[in-house]
CSV table of C-alpha atoms in Angstrom, one decimal:
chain,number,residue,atom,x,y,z
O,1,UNK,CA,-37.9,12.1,157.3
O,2,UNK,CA,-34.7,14.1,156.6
O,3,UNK,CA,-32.9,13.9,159.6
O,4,UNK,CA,-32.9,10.3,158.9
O,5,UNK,CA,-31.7,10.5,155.2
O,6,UNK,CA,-29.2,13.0,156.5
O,7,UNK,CA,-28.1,10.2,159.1
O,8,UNK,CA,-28.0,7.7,156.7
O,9,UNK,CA,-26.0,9.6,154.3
O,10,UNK,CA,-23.7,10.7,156.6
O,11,UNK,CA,-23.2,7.6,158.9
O,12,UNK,CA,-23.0,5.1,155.7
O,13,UNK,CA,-20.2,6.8,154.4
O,14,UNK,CA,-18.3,7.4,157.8
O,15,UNK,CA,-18.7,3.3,157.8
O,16,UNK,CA,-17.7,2.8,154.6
O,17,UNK,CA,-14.5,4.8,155.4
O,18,UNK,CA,-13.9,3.0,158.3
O,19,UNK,CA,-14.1,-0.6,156.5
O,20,UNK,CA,-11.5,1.1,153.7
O,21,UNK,CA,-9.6,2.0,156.8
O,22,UNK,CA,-9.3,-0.7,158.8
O,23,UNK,CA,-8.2,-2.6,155.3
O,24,UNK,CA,-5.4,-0.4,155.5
O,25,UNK,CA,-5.8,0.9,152.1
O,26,UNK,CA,-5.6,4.6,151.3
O,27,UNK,CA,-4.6,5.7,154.9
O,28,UNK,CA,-1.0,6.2,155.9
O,29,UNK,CA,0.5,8.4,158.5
O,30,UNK,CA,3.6,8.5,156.6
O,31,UNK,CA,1.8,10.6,153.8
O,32,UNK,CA,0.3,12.4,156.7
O,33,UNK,CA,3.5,13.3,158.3
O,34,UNK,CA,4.9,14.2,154.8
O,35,UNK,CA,2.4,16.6,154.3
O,36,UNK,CA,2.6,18.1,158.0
O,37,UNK,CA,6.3,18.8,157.2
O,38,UNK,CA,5.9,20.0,153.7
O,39,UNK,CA,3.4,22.8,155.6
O,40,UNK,CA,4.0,24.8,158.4
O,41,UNK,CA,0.7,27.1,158.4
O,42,UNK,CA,0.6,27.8,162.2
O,43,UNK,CA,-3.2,27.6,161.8
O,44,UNK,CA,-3.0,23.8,160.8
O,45,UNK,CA,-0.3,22.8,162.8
O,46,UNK,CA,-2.4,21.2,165.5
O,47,UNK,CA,-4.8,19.6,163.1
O,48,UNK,CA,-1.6,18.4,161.4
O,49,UNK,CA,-0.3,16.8,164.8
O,50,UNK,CA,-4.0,15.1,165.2
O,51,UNK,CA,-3.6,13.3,162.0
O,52,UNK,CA,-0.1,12.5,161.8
O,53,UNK,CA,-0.4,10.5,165.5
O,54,UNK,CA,-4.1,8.7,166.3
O,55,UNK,CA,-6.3,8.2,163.5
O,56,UNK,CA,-9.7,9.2,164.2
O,57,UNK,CA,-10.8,6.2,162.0
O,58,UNK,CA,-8.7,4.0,164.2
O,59,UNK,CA,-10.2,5.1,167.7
O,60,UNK,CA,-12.7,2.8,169.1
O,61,UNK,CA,-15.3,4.3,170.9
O,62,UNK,CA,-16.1,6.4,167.6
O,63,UNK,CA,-16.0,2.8,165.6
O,64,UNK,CA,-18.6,1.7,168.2
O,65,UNK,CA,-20.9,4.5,168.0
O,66,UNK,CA,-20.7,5.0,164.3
O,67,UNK,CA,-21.6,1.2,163.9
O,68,UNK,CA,-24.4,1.1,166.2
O,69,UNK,CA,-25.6,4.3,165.1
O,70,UNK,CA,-25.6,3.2,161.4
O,71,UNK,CA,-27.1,-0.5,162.0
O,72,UNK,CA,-30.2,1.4,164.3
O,73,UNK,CA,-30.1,3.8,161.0
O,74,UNK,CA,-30.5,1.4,158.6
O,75,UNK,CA,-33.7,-0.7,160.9
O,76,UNK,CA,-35.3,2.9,160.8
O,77,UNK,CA,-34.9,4.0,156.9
O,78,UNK,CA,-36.3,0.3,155.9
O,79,UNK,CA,-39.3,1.6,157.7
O,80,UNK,CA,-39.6,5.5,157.3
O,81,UNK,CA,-37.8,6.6,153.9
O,82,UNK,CA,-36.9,9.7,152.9
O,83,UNK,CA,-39.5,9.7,150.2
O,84,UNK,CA,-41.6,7.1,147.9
O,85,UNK,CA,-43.1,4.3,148.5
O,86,UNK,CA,-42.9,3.1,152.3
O,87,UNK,CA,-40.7,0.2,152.4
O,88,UNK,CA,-38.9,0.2,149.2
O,89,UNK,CA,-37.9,4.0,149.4
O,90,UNK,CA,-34.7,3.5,150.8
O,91,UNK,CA,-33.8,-0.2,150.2
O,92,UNK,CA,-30.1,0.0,148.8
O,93,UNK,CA,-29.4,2.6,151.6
O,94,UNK,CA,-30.9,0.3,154.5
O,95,UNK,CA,-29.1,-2.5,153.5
O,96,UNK,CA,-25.6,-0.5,153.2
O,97,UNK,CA,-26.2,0.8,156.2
O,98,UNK,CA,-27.3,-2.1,158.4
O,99,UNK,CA,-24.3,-4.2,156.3
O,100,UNK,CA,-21.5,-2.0,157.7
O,101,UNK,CA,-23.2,-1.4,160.7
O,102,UNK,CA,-22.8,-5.0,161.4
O,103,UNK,CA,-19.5,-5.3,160.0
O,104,UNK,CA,-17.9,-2.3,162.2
O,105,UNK,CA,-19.5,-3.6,165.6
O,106,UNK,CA,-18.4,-7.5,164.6
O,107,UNK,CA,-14.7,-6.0,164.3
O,108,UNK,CA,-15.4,-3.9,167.4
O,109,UNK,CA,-16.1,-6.8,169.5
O,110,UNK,CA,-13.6,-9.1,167.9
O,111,UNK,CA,-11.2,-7.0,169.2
O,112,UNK,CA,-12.5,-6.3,172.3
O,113,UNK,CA,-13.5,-9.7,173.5
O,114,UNK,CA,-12.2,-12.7,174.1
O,115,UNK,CA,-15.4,-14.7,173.8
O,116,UNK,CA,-17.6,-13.3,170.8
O,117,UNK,CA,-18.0,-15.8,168.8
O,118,UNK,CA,-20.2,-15.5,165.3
O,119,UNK,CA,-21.0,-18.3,163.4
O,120,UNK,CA,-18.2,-19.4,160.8
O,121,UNK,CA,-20.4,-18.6,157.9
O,122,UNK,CA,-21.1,-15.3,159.1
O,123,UNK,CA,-17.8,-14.5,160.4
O,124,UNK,CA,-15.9,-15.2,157.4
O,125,UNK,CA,-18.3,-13.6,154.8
O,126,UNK,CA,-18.3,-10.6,156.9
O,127,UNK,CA,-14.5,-10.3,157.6
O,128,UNK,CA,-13.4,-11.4,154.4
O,129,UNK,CA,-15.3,-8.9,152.4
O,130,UNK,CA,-14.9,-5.8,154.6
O,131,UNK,CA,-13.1,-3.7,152.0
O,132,UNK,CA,-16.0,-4.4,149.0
O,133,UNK,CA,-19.0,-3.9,151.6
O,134,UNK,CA,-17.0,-0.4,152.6
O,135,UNK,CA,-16.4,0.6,149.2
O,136,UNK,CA,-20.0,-0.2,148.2
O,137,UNK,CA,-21.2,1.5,151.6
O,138,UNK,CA,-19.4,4.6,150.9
O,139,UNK,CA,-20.7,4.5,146.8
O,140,UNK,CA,-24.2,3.8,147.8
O,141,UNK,CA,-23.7,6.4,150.6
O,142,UNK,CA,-22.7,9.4,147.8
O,143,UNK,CA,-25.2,8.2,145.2
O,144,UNK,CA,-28.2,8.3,147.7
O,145,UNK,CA,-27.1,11.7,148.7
O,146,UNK,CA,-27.0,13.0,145.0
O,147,UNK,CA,-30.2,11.3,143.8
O,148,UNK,CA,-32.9,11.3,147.2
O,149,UNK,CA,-36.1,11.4,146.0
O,150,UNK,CA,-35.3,7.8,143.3
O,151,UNK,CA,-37.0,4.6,144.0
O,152,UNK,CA,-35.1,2.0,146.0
O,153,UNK,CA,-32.2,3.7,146.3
């Protein structure tokens, strides 16, 4: 179904950006607030204030939705793919997405609990490779929105 290719597409790379981002790779506010002084279109000014002070990529409840959003994406695409053959249609693209799903909601709770607990295994393959499985999220994310209609991706 499209609306779910459209939600995959979009939702995988939202995670993958938010794994880059919590990595602290790429996103600064200082080159934010650089550029929001270099400019002073009156237009942009209040965008320009949005991004130099709370990241939208840093607030939580939009972590938690994107990442349960994007985990219940990927259980549905496994299923129902956007076209081909009924399981393997979307295979790279369920995977990405039900990856960083899992990886956004464990960093989630992690921060907002005191007892989650995962097992060790888990936890460190998970935490340790947050940066790759966003990078690879947000790659598999652009290629599946370029090529739809190929086989397992």
């Amino acid at each position: 179904m499209a609306q779910f290719y459209c939600l995959s597409v979009l939702l995988s790379v939202l995670c993958g950006l938010i794994l880059i981002y919590s990595q602290g790779e790429g996103f600064s506010d200082d080159s934010f607030e650089e550029a929001a002084e270099k400019k002073s279109i009156p237009a942009f000014e209040k965008i320009q204030e949005g991004i130099a002070g709370e990241s939208l990529f840093s607030n939580s409840l939009f972590r938690l939705v994107c990442g349960a959003l994007c985990f219940v994406t990927g259980i549905v695409i496994f299923f129902v793919p956007f076209s081909g053959m009924s399981v393997f249609g979307d295979l790279l693209p369920s995977f990405a997405c039900l990856l960083a799903g899992a990886c956004v909601l464990m960093e989630y709770f992690e921060e907002k609990s005191d007892s989650f607990v995962l097992p060790e295994t888990v936890g460190n393959i998970l935490s340790e490779n947050k940066l790759y499985i966003g990078i690879g999220t947000l790659f598999i994310g652009v290629i599946h929105f370029v090529l739809p209609g190929v086989p397992l991706l």
